[in-house]
mmCIF file of C-alpha atoms in Angstrom:
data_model
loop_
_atom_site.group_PDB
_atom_site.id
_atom_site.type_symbol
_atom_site.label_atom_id
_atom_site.label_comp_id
_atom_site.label_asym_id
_atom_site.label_seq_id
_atom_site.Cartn_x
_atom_site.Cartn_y
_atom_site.Cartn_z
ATOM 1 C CA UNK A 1 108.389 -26.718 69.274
ATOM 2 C CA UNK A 2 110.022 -23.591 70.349
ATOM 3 C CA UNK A 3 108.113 -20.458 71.270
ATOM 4 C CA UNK A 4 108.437 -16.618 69.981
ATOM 5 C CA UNK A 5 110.139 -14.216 72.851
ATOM 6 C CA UNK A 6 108.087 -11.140 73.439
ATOM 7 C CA UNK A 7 108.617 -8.250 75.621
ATOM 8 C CA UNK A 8 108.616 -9.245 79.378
ATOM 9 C CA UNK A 9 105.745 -7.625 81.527
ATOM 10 C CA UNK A 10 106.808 -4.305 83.969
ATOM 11 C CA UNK A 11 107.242 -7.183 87.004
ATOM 12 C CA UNK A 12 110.299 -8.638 84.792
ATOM 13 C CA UNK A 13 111.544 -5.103 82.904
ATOM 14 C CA UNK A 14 114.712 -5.603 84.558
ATOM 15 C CA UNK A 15 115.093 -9.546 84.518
ATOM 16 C CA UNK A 16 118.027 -10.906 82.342
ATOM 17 C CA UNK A 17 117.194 -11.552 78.492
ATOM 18 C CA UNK A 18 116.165 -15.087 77.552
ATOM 19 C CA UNK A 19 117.992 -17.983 79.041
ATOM 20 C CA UNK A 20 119.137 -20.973 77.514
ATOM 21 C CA UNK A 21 118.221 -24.576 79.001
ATOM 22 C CA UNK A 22 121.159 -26.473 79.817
ATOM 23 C CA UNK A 23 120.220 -30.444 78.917
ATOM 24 C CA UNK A 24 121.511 -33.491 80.325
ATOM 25 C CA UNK A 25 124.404 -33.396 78.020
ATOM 26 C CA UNK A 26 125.543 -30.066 78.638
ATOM 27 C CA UNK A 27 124.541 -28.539 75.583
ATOM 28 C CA UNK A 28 122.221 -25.768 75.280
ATOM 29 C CA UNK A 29 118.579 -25.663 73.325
ATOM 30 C CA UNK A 30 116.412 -22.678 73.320
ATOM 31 C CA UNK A 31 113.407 -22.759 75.977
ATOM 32 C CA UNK A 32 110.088 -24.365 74.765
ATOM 33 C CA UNK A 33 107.266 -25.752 76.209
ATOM 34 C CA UNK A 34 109.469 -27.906 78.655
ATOM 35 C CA UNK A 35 111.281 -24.951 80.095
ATOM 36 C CA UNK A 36 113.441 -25.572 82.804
ATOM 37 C CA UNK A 37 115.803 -22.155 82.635
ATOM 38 C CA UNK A 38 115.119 -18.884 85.328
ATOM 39 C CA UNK A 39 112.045 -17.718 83.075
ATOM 40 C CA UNK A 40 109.613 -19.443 81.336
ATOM 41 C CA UNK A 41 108.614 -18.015 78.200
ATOM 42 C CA UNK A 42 104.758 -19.177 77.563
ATOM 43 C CA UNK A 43 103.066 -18.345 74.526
ATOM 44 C CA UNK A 44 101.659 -15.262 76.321
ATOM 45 C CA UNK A 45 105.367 -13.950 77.269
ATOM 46 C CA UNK A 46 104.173 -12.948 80.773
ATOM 47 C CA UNK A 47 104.925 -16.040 83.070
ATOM 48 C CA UNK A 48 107.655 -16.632 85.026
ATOM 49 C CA UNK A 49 109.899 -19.324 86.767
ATOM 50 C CA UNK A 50 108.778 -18.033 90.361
ATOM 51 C CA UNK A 51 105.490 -18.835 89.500
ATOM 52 C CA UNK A 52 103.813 -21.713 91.281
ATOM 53 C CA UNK A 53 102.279 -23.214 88.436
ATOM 54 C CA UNK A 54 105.764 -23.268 86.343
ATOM 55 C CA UNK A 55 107.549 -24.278 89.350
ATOM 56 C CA UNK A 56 105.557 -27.522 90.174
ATOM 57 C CA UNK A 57 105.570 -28.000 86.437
ATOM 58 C CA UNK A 58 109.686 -27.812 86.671
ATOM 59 C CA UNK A 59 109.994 -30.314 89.374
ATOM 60 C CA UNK A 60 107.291 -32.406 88.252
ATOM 61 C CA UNK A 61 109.020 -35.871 87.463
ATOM 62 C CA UNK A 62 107.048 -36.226 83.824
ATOM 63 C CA UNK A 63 109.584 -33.233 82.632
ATOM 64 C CA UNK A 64 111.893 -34.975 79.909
ATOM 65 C CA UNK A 65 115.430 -34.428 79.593
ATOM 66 C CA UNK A 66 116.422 -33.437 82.758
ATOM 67 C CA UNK A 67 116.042 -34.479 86.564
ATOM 68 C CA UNK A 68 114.028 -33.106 88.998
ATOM 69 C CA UNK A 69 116.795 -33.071 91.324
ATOM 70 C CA UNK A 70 119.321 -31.057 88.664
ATOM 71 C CA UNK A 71 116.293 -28.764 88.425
ATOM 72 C CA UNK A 72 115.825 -27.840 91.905
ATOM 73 C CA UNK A 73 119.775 -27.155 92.109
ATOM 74 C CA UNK A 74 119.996 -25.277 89.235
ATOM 75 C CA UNK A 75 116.397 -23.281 90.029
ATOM 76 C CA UNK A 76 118.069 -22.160 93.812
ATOM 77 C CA UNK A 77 120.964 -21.265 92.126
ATOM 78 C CA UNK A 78 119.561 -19.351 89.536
ATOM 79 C CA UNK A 79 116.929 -18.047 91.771
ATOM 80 C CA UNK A 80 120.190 -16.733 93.977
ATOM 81 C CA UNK A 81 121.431 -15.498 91.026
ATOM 82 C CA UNK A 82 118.330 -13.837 89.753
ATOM 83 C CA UNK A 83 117.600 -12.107 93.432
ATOM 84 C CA UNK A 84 121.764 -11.106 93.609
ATOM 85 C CA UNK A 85 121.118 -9.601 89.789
ATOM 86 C CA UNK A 86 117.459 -8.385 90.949
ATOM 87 C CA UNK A 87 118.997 -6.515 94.262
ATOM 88 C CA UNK A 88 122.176 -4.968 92.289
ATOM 89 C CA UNK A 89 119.591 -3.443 89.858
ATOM 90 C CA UNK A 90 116.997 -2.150 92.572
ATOM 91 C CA UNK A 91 120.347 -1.044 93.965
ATOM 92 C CA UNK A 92 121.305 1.216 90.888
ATOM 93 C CA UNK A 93 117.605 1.482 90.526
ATOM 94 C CA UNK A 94 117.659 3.475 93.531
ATOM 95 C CA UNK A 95 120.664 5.008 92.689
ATOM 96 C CA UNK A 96 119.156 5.823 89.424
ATOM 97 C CA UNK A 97 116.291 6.981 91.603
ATOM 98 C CA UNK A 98 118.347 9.157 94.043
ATOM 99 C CA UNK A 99 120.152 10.487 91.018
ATOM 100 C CA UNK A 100 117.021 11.457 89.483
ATOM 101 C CA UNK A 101 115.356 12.692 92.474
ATOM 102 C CA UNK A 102 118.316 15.092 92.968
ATOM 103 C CA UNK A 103 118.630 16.130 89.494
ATOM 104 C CA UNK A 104 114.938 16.897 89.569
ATOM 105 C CA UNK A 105 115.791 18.706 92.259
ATOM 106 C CA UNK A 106 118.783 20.251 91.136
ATOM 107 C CA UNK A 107 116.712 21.102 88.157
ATOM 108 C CA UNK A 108 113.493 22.095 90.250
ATOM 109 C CA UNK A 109 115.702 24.363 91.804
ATOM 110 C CA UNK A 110 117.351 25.585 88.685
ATOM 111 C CA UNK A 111 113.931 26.303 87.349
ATOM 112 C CA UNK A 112 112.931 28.209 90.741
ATOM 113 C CA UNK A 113 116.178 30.419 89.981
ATOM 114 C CA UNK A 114 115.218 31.031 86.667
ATOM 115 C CA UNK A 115 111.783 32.132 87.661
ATOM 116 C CA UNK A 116 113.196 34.312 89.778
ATOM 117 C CA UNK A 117 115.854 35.781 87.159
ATOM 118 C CA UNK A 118 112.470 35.803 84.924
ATOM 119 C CA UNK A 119 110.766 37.760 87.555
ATOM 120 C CA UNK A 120 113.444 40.107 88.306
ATOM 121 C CA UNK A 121 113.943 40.406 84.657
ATOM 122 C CA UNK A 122 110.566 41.146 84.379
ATOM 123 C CA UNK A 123 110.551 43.644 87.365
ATOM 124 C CA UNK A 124 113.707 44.960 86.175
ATOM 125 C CA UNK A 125 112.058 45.385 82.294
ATOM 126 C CA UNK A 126 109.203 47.175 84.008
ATOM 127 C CA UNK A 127 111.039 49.060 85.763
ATOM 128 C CA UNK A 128 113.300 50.202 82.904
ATOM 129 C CA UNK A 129 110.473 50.526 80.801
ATOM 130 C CA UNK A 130 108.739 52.682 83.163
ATOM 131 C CA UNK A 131 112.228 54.935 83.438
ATOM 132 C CA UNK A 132 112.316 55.135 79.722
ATOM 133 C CA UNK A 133 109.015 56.149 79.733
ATOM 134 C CA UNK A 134 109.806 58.730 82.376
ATOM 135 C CA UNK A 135 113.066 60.025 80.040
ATOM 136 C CA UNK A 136 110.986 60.045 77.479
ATOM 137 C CA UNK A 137 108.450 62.455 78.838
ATOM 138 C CA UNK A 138 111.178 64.765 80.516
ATOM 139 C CA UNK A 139 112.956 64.801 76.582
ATOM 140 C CA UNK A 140 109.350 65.857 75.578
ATOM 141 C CA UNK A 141 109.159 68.643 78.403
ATOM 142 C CA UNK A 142 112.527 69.933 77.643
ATOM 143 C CA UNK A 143 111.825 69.878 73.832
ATOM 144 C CA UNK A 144 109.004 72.180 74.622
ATOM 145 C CA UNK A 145 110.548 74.054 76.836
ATOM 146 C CA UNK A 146 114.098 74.309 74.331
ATOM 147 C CA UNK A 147 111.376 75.603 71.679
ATOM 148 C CA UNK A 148 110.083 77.915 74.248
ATOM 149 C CA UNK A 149 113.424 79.025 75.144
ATOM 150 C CA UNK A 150 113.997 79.004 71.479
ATOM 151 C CA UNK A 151 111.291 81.288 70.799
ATOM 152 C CA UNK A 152 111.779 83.229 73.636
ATOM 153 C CA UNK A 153 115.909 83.642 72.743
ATOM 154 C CA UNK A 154 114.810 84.864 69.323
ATOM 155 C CA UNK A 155 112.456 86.936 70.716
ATOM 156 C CA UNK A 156 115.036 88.320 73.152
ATOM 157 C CA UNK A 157 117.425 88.629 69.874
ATOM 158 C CA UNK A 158 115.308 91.259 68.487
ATOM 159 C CA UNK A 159 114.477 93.225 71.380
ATOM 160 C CA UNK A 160 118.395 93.329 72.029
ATOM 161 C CA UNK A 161 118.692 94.785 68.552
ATOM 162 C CA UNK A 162 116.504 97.310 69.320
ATOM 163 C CA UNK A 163 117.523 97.311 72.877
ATOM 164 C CA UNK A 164 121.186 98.187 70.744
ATOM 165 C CA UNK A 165 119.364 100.901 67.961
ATOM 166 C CA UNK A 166 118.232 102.799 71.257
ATOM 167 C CA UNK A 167 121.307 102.558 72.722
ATOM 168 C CA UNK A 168 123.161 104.156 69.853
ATOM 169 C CA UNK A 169 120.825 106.567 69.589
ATOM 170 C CA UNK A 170 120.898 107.214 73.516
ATOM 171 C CA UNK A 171 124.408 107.438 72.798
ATOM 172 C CA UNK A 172 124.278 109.735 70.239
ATOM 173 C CA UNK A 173 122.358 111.752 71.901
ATOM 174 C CA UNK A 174 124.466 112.187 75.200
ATOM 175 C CA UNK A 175 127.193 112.791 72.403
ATOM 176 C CA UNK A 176 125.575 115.774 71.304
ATOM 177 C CA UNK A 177 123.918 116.934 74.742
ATOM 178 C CA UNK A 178 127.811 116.200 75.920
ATOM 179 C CA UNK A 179 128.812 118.736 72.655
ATOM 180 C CA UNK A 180 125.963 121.182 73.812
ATOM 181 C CA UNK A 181 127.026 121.090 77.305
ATOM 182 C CA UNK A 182 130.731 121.811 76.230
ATOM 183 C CA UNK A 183 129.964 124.368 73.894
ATOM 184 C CA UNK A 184 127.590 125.589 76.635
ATOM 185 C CA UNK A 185 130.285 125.840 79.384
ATOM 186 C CA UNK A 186 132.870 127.198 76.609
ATOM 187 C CA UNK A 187 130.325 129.504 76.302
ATOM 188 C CA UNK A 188 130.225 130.852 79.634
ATOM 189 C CA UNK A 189 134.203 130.434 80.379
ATOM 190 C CA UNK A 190 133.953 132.941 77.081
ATOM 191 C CA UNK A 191 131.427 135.063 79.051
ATOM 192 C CA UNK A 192 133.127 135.191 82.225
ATOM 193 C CA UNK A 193 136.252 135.764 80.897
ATOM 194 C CA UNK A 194 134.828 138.787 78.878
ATOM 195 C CA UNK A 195 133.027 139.828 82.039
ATOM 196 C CA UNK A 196 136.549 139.889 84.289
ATOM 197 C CA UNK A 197 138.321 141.318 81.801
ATOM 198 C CA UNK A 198 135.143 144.327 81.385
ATOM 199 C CA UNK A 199 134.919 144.695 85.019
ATOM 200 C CA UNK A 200 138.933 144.665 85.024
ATOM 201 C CA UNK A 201 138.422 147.418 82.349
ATOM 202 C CA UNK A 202 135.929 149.302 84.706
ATOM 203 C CA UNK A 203 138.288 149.097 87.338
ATOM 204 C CA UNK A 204 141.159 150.456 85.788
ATOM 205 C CA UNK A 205 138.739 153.083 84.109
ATOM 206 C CA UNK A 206 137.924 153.793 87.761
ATOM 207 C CA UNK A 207 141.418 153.964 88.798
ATOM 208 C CA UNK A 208 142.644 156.268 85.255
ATOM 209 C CA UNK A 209 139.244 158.169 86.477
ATOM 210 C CA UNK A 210 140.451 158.580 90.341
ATOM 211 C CA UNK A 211 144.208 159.214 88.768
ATOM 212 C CA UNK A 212 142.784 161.912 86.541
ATOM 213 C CA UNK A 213 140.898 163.418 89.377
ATOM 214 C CA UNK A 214 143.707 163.793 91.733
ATOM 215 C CA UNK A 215 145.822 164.892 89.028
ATOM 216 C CA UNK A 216 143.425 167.468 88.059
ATOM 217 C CA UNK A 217 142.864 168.337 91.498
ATOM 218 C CA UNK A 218 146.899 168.496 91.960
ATOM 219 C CA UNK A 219 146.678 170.943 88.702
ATOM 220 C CA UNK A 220 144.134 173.297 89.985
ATOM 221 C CA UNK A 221 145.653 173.591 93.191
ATOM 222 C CA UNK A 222 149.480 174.207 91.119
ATOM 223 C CA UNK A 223 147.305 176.395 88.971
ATOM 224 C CA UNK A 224 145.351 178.263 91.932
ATOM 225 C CA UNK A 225 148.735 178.503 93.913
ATOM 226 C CA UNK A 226 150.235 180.048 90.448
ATOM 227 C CA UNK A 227 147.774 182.553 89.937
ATOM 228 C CA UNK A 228 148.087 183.349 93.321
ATOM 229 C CA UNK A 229 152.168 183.609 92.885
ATOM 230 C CA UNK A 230 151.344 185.763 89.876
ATOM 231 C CA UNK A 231 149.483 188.246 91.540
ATOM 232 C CA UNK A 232 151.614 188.774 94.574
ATOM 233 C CA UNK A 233 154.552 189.229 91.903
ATOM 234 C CA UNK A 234 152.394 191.252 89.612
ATOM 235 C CA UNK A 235 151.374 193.412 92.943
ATOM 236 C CA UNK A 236 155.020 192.933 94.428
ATOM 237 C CA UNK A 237 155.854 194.659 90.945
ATOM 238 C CA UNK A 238 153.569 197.497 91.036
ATOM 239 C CA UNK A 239 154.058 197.921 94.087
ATOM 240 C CA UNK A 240 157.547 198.477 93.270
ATOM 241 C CA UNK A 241 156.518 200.712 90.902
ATOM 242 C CA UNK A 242 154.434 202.788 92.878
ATOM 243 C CA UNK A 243 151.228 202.021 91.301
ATOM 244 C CA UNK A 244 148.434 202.382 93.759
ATOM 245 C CA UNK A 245 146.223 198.352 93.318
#
């Protein structure tokens, strides 16, 4: 009566599936509780061919069906078989292994890099925080200051109005102190003038003066020397006359 297949234990993961029993005709029959095949699968699906008890059982001459000495043959060669298919899988085991090992690896060191990125990102997210914090407080101090300077520009806006009223009234002042002063020195070039042309009168009332004092001088003198003429003629006449002066 054949027996149920069930999973193989972690010693056999990588053993071939099931094998078939070759009988003494050639044909093939599923294993059963006379196995002869590379694994023996019990009702407990956990022994195998390699084991003592199964082996002895094998080669034990009670086993029907097939002979002893077929069985030996055909357990070396499958046992060849078996250790050739055992070592090619250990060999991509290990292959496998090495694979994994340097993908882990590989992915180990992956995982360092991307801690680091992660750290520098983080450093680097700090940091800009920190800088945009910084910005952030300099745009606060110059929006104070702007709304000082604001204040401060209006405040300067007003006093340069004023700073412009006094300034045209400065101005208008110096206008008329400059229209004073002109009037002032128009003023005096009128009074100076009037004074050279009185002391210019003076001096040619001086000079008539002086002119009519010679002249008068130069008449009495005519007039003295006349009377004088007169009365030597007047004498020269009565004399001529015999009239005793």
């Amino acid at each position: 009566m054949a027996s149920t297949s069930t999973p193989a234990s972690s010693s056999s993961r990588f053993a071939p599936p099931l094998r078939q029993i070759l009988s003494k005709d050639g044909t093939t029959k599923p294993g059963g509780a006379h196995f002869n095949g590379f694994r023996d699968v019990s009702v407990d699906g956990e022994s195998s061919l390699l084991d003592p008890k199964n082996t002895l059982r094998i080669l034990s001459p009670t086993a029907t069906g097939v002979l002893p000495r077929d069985n030996v043959i055909r357990l070396t060669k499958m046992a060849f078989e078996e250790i050739g298919v055992r070592r090619q899988e250990k060999k991509q085991l290990d292959s496998l292994v090495a694979d994994s090992r340097r993908a882990l690896a590989e992915t180990k060191r992956k995982i360092e890099l991307q801690k680091q990125k992660i750290r520098m990102l983080s450093s680097e997210t700090i940091r800009y925080e920190n800088e945009t914090k910084r910005v952030e407080d300099e745009m606060g101090l110059l929006h104070r200051e702007s709304t000082g300077l604001e204040r401060l520009n209006r405040k300067t806006a007003s006093e340069a109005k004023q700073l412009v009223a006094d300034n045209n009234s400065i101005l208008i002042a110096l206008y008329e102190a400059t229209k004073t002063k002109r009037e002032a020195e128009d003023n005096v070039q009128e009074a100076r003038k009037a004074y050279f042309a009185e002391a210019d009168a003076r001096r040619m009332m001086t000079q008539s003066f002086r002119l009519y004092a010679v002249r008068n001088a130069s008449y009495a003198e005519r007039l003295a020397r006349a009377h004088r003429q007169r009365y030597q003629l007047n004498a020269a006449i009565l004399g001529a006359a015999g009239v005793q002066t």
